[in-house]
Amino acid sequence: MDAVIEASKLVKRYGALTAVHGVDFEIQKGECFGLLGPNGAGKTTTVRMLCCTLPITEGDIRILGLSAREHPREIKARLGVCPQEVNLDPDFTVEKNLVVYSRYFDIPEALARRRARALIERFHLDEKSKEPIEDLSGGLKKRLLIARALVNEPAIAVLDEPTTGLDPQSKHQIWDQVGELKRSGTTVILTTHYMEEAALLCDHLIIMDQGRIIERGRPLELIEKHADSGGTLEDVFLKLTGRQLRE
């Protein structure tokens, strides 16, 4: 497989505080790659550097062959980012949120409208396409956020805790969409607080604590390595960090 992301000796400092301590990892084309860690572990800082929204202190990330230090604009054009917070425009309808967002990528209006309609159908938002954002449930808002992240047909989709606070049915709908992204060849980067989600969706993952990677591998391999018979990924996380993922 081909690596689409290569992080090398990645460091982030805020004054005297080092949030990320020289981490290295690779993400392969078409896989779902998970970042796990308790609060303050450095995973959010790592993702923000990966998305070129936070300057790198030392080291580098090469994304699709480009340095995040030297080519942030070009990299951002190839990324689709679904943030943890709901930052949809409340003044626009579902469809208009997608069309207006496409302007950030210089997508012609006619093409933007075609993509918006296709995404609305794909994410089962047809009946809500003309509705204001305030009328959507939490699950529908999260689906729209993921749809918006795909409007530029990105090579890499970054999903930051996409199912936090959702009911089980909404979670499974989003899991289905992550599976569809992988089948289409899109590389997915996932941060999550749900061990079941990570075990089900991630091909590889890293576990971070105190700004360092303390373990990495396939979920089943980590369970076999660190958990007793019948153990889970949550048991692995607790053993390695001494903490529950959600505290």
XYZ file of C-alpha atoms in Angstrom:
247
model
C 0.000 0.000 0.000
C 1.042 3.614 -0.542
C 1.440 6.023 2.368
C -0.571 9.196 1.809
C 0.527 10.732 5.124
C 3.956 10.499 6.732
C 4.629 12.272 10.018
C 8.290 12.538 10.955
C 9.618 13.654 14.369
C 6.563 15.873 14.767
C 6.768 18.365 17.639
C 4.420 21.087 18.862
C 5.359 23.480 21.642
C 3.367 26.234 23.287
C 6.044 28.217 25.065
C 7.506 25.928 27.725
C 4.774 23.319 27.207
C 5.439 20.520 24.718
C 2.083 19.156 23.558
C 3.470 16.665 21.003
C 6.860 14.996 21.490
C 8.485 13.897 18.219
C 5.838 11.467 16.952
C 6.199 9.360 13.791
C 3.441 7.536 11.915
C 2.252 6.622 8.438
C -1.277 6.425 7.058
C -1.939 4.251 4.029
C -4.191 5.082 1.103
C -7.792 3.960 1.570
C -7.561 2.911 5.216
C -9.320 4.218 8.313
C -6.657 5.398 10.746
C -7.631 6.078 14.354
C -6.129 8.413 16.930
C -7.025 7.537 20.515
C -6.004 9.178 23.738
C -7.326 10.697 26.946
C -7.902 14.430 27.227
C -4.618 16.281 26.868
C -2.878 13.378 25.098
C -1.932 15.498 22.075
C -4.205 13.871 19.490
C -6.200 17.036 18.743
C -2.986 19.035 18.362
C -1.634 16.362 16.029
C -4.789 16.443 13.894
C -4.716 20.248 13.699
C -1.126 20.132 12.432
C -2.143 17.465 9.952
C -4.976 19.711 8.718
C -2.526 22.611 8.329
C -4.468 24.789 10.784
C -1.699 24.778 13.415
C 1.967 25.594 12.735
C 4.491 22.794 13.270
C 7.293 23.519 15.750
C 9.680 20.786 14.607
C 9.592 17.883 12.169
C 7.190 17.683 9.261
C 4.140 15.950 7.830
C 4.097 14.953 4.193
C 0.560 14.664 2.873
C -0.019 13.355 -0.642
C 3.671 13.978 -1.268
C 3.575 17.609 -0.090
C 5.152 19.163 3.007
C 2.613 20.633 5.420
C 5.172 23.333 6.199
C 5.622 24.403 2.580
C 2.291 23.634 0.886
C -0.557 24.123 3.392
C -2.947 25.666 0.871
C -2.553 22.848 -1.646
C -3.006 20.234 1.091
C -6.149 21.875 2.487
C -7.701 21.705 -0.980
C -7.378 17.881 -0.865
C -8.748 17.448 2.660
C -12.317 17.161 3.877
C -12.726 18.006 7.567
C -15.708 17.189 9.768
C -15.163 19.066 13.050
C -16.386 17.922 16.441
C -18.386 21.107 16.957
C -21.435 21.858 14.820
C -20.405 24.934 12.825
C -23.056 24.866 10.110
C -24.391 28.254 9.027
C -27.748 28.704 10.825
C -28.934 31.261 8.259
C -28.850 28.756 5.389
C -30.831 25.666 4.475
C -29.266 22.228 4.294
C -28.646 22.503 0.555
C -27.361 26.062 0.704
C -24.849 25.121 3.408
C -23.287 22.695 0.937
C -23.399 25.042 -2.036
C -21.944 28.028 -0.185
C -19.209 25.917 1.434
C -18.112 24.761 -2.025
C -17.039 28.324 -2.802
C -14.012 27.847 -0.543
C -12.761 25.381 -3.158
C -13.604 27.515 -6.205
C -16.134 24.946 -7.390
C -18.374 26.409 -10.134
C -21.936 26.964 -8.944
C -23.559 24.505 -11.353
C -21.152 21.745 -10.301
C -21.562 22.687 -6.632
C -25.342 22.287 -6.905
C -24.984 18.879 -8.560
C -22.608 17.711 -5.852
C -24.873 19.114 -3.132
C -27.877 17.229 -4.489
C -25.851 14.013 -4.783
C -24.599 14.335 -1.188
C -28.082 15.117 0.115
C -29.330 11.923 -1.495
C -26.350 9.888 -0.312
C -26.786 10.979 3.307
C -30.575 10.616 3.229
C -31.266 14.300 3.756
C -33.716 14.629 0.856
C -36.723 15.576 2.977
C -34.678 18.191 4.848
C -32.856 19.836 1.932
C -34.871 23.070 2.154
C -35.072 23.102 5.947
C -33.120 25.526 8.188
C -30.331 24.055 10.283
C -32.144 24.719 13.564
C -34.828 22.205 12.545
C -32.364 19.317 12.276
C -31.725 16.712 14.948
C -28.208 16.135 16.257
C -27.807 13.069 14.061
C -28.898 14.924 10.930
C -26.500 17.766 11.687
C -23.591 15.322 11.989
C -24.547 13.687 8.698
C -24.648 17.110 7.057
C -21.226 17.964 8.506
C -19.753 14.831 6.936
C -21.535 15.569 3.651
C -20.087 19.084 3.699
C -16.597 17.648 4.254
C -16.984 15.685 1.019
C -18.161 18.508 -1.229
C -14.649 18.948 -2.681
C -14.291 15.175 -3.235
C -11.268 14.978 -0.903
C -8.574 12.350 -1.032
C -8.490 12.360 2.792
C -11.455 12.804 5.157
C -10.753 13.862 8.751
C -13.596 12.992 11.132
C -13.199 14.460 14.612
C -15.436 12.502 17.006
C -18.257 12.287 14.438
C -20.650 10.272 16.642
C -20.248 11.981 20.011
C -23.632 12.482 21.656
C -25.614 10.563 19.043
C -28.189 7.835 19.582
C -27.309 4.267 18.507
C -29.244 4.453 15.229
C -27.517 7.689 14.187
C -24.133 6.208 15.129
C -24.693 3.187 12.903
C -25.736 5.411 10.003
C -22.460 7.314 10.266
C -20.490 4.065 10.610
C -22.083 2.948 7.345
C -20.912 6.168 5.688
C -17.347 5.652 6.944
C -17.429 2.177 5.427
C -18.634 3.644 2.134
C -15.793 6.180 2.173
C -13.251 3.402 2.595
C -14.792 1.363 -0.208
C -14.569 4.394 -2.493
C -10.814 4.659 -1.816
C -10.986 7.709 0.458
C -8.508 7.681 3.326
C -10.246 8.330 6.660
C -8.657 9.752 9.804
C -10.848 9.214 12.847
C -10.653 10.521 16.392
C -13.146 8.928 18.736
C -13.987 8.360 22.383
C -15.784 5.102 21.639
C -13.717 1.916 21.763
C -16.372 -0.098 19.912
C -16.233 2.455 17.106
C -12.454 2.311 16.878
C -12.381 -1.484 16.906
C -15.046 -1.714 14.206
C -13.884 1.014 11.816
C -10.113 1.412 12.154
C -7.624 -0.606 10.122
C -4.749 0.825 12.168
C -4.601 3.156 15.126
C -2.237 4.899 17.470
C -2.768 5.441 21.190
C -1.311 8.694 22.499
C -0.658 9.849 26.033
C 1.207 12.918 27.265
C 2.111 13.893 23.717
C 3.713 10.586 22.783
C 2.609 7.485 20.881
C 2.579 4.668 23.425
C 1.237 1.928 21.150
C 0.180 1.361 17.560
C -1.193 -1.395 15.358
C -4.366 -3.106 14.232
C -7.136 -3.218 16.867
C -7.241 -7.021 17.044
C -3.462 -7.241 17.274
C -3.439 -4.808 20.193
C -6.178 -6.762 21.960
C -4.259 -10.013 21.516
C -1.053 -8.373 22.736
C -2.322 -6.514 25.788
C -5.701 -7.918 26.898
C -6.645 -11.153 28.613
C -8.785 -13.710 26.797
C -12.105 -12.109 25.890
C -10.693 -8.624 26.402
C -11.589 -5.514 24.461
C -9.841 -2.466 23.061
C -11.093 -0.542 26.070
C -9.185 -2.980 28.314
C -6.062 -2.303 26.259
C -6.489 1.441 26.605
C -6.999 1.230 30.368
C -3.936 -1.002 30.780
C -1.678 1.292 28.749
C -2.816 4.666 30.080
C -4.283 3.837 33.481
C -7.359 5.826 32.506
C -10.713 5.380 30.878
C -10.952 7.052 27.497
C -13.931 9.122 28.637
C -13.352 10.574 32.100
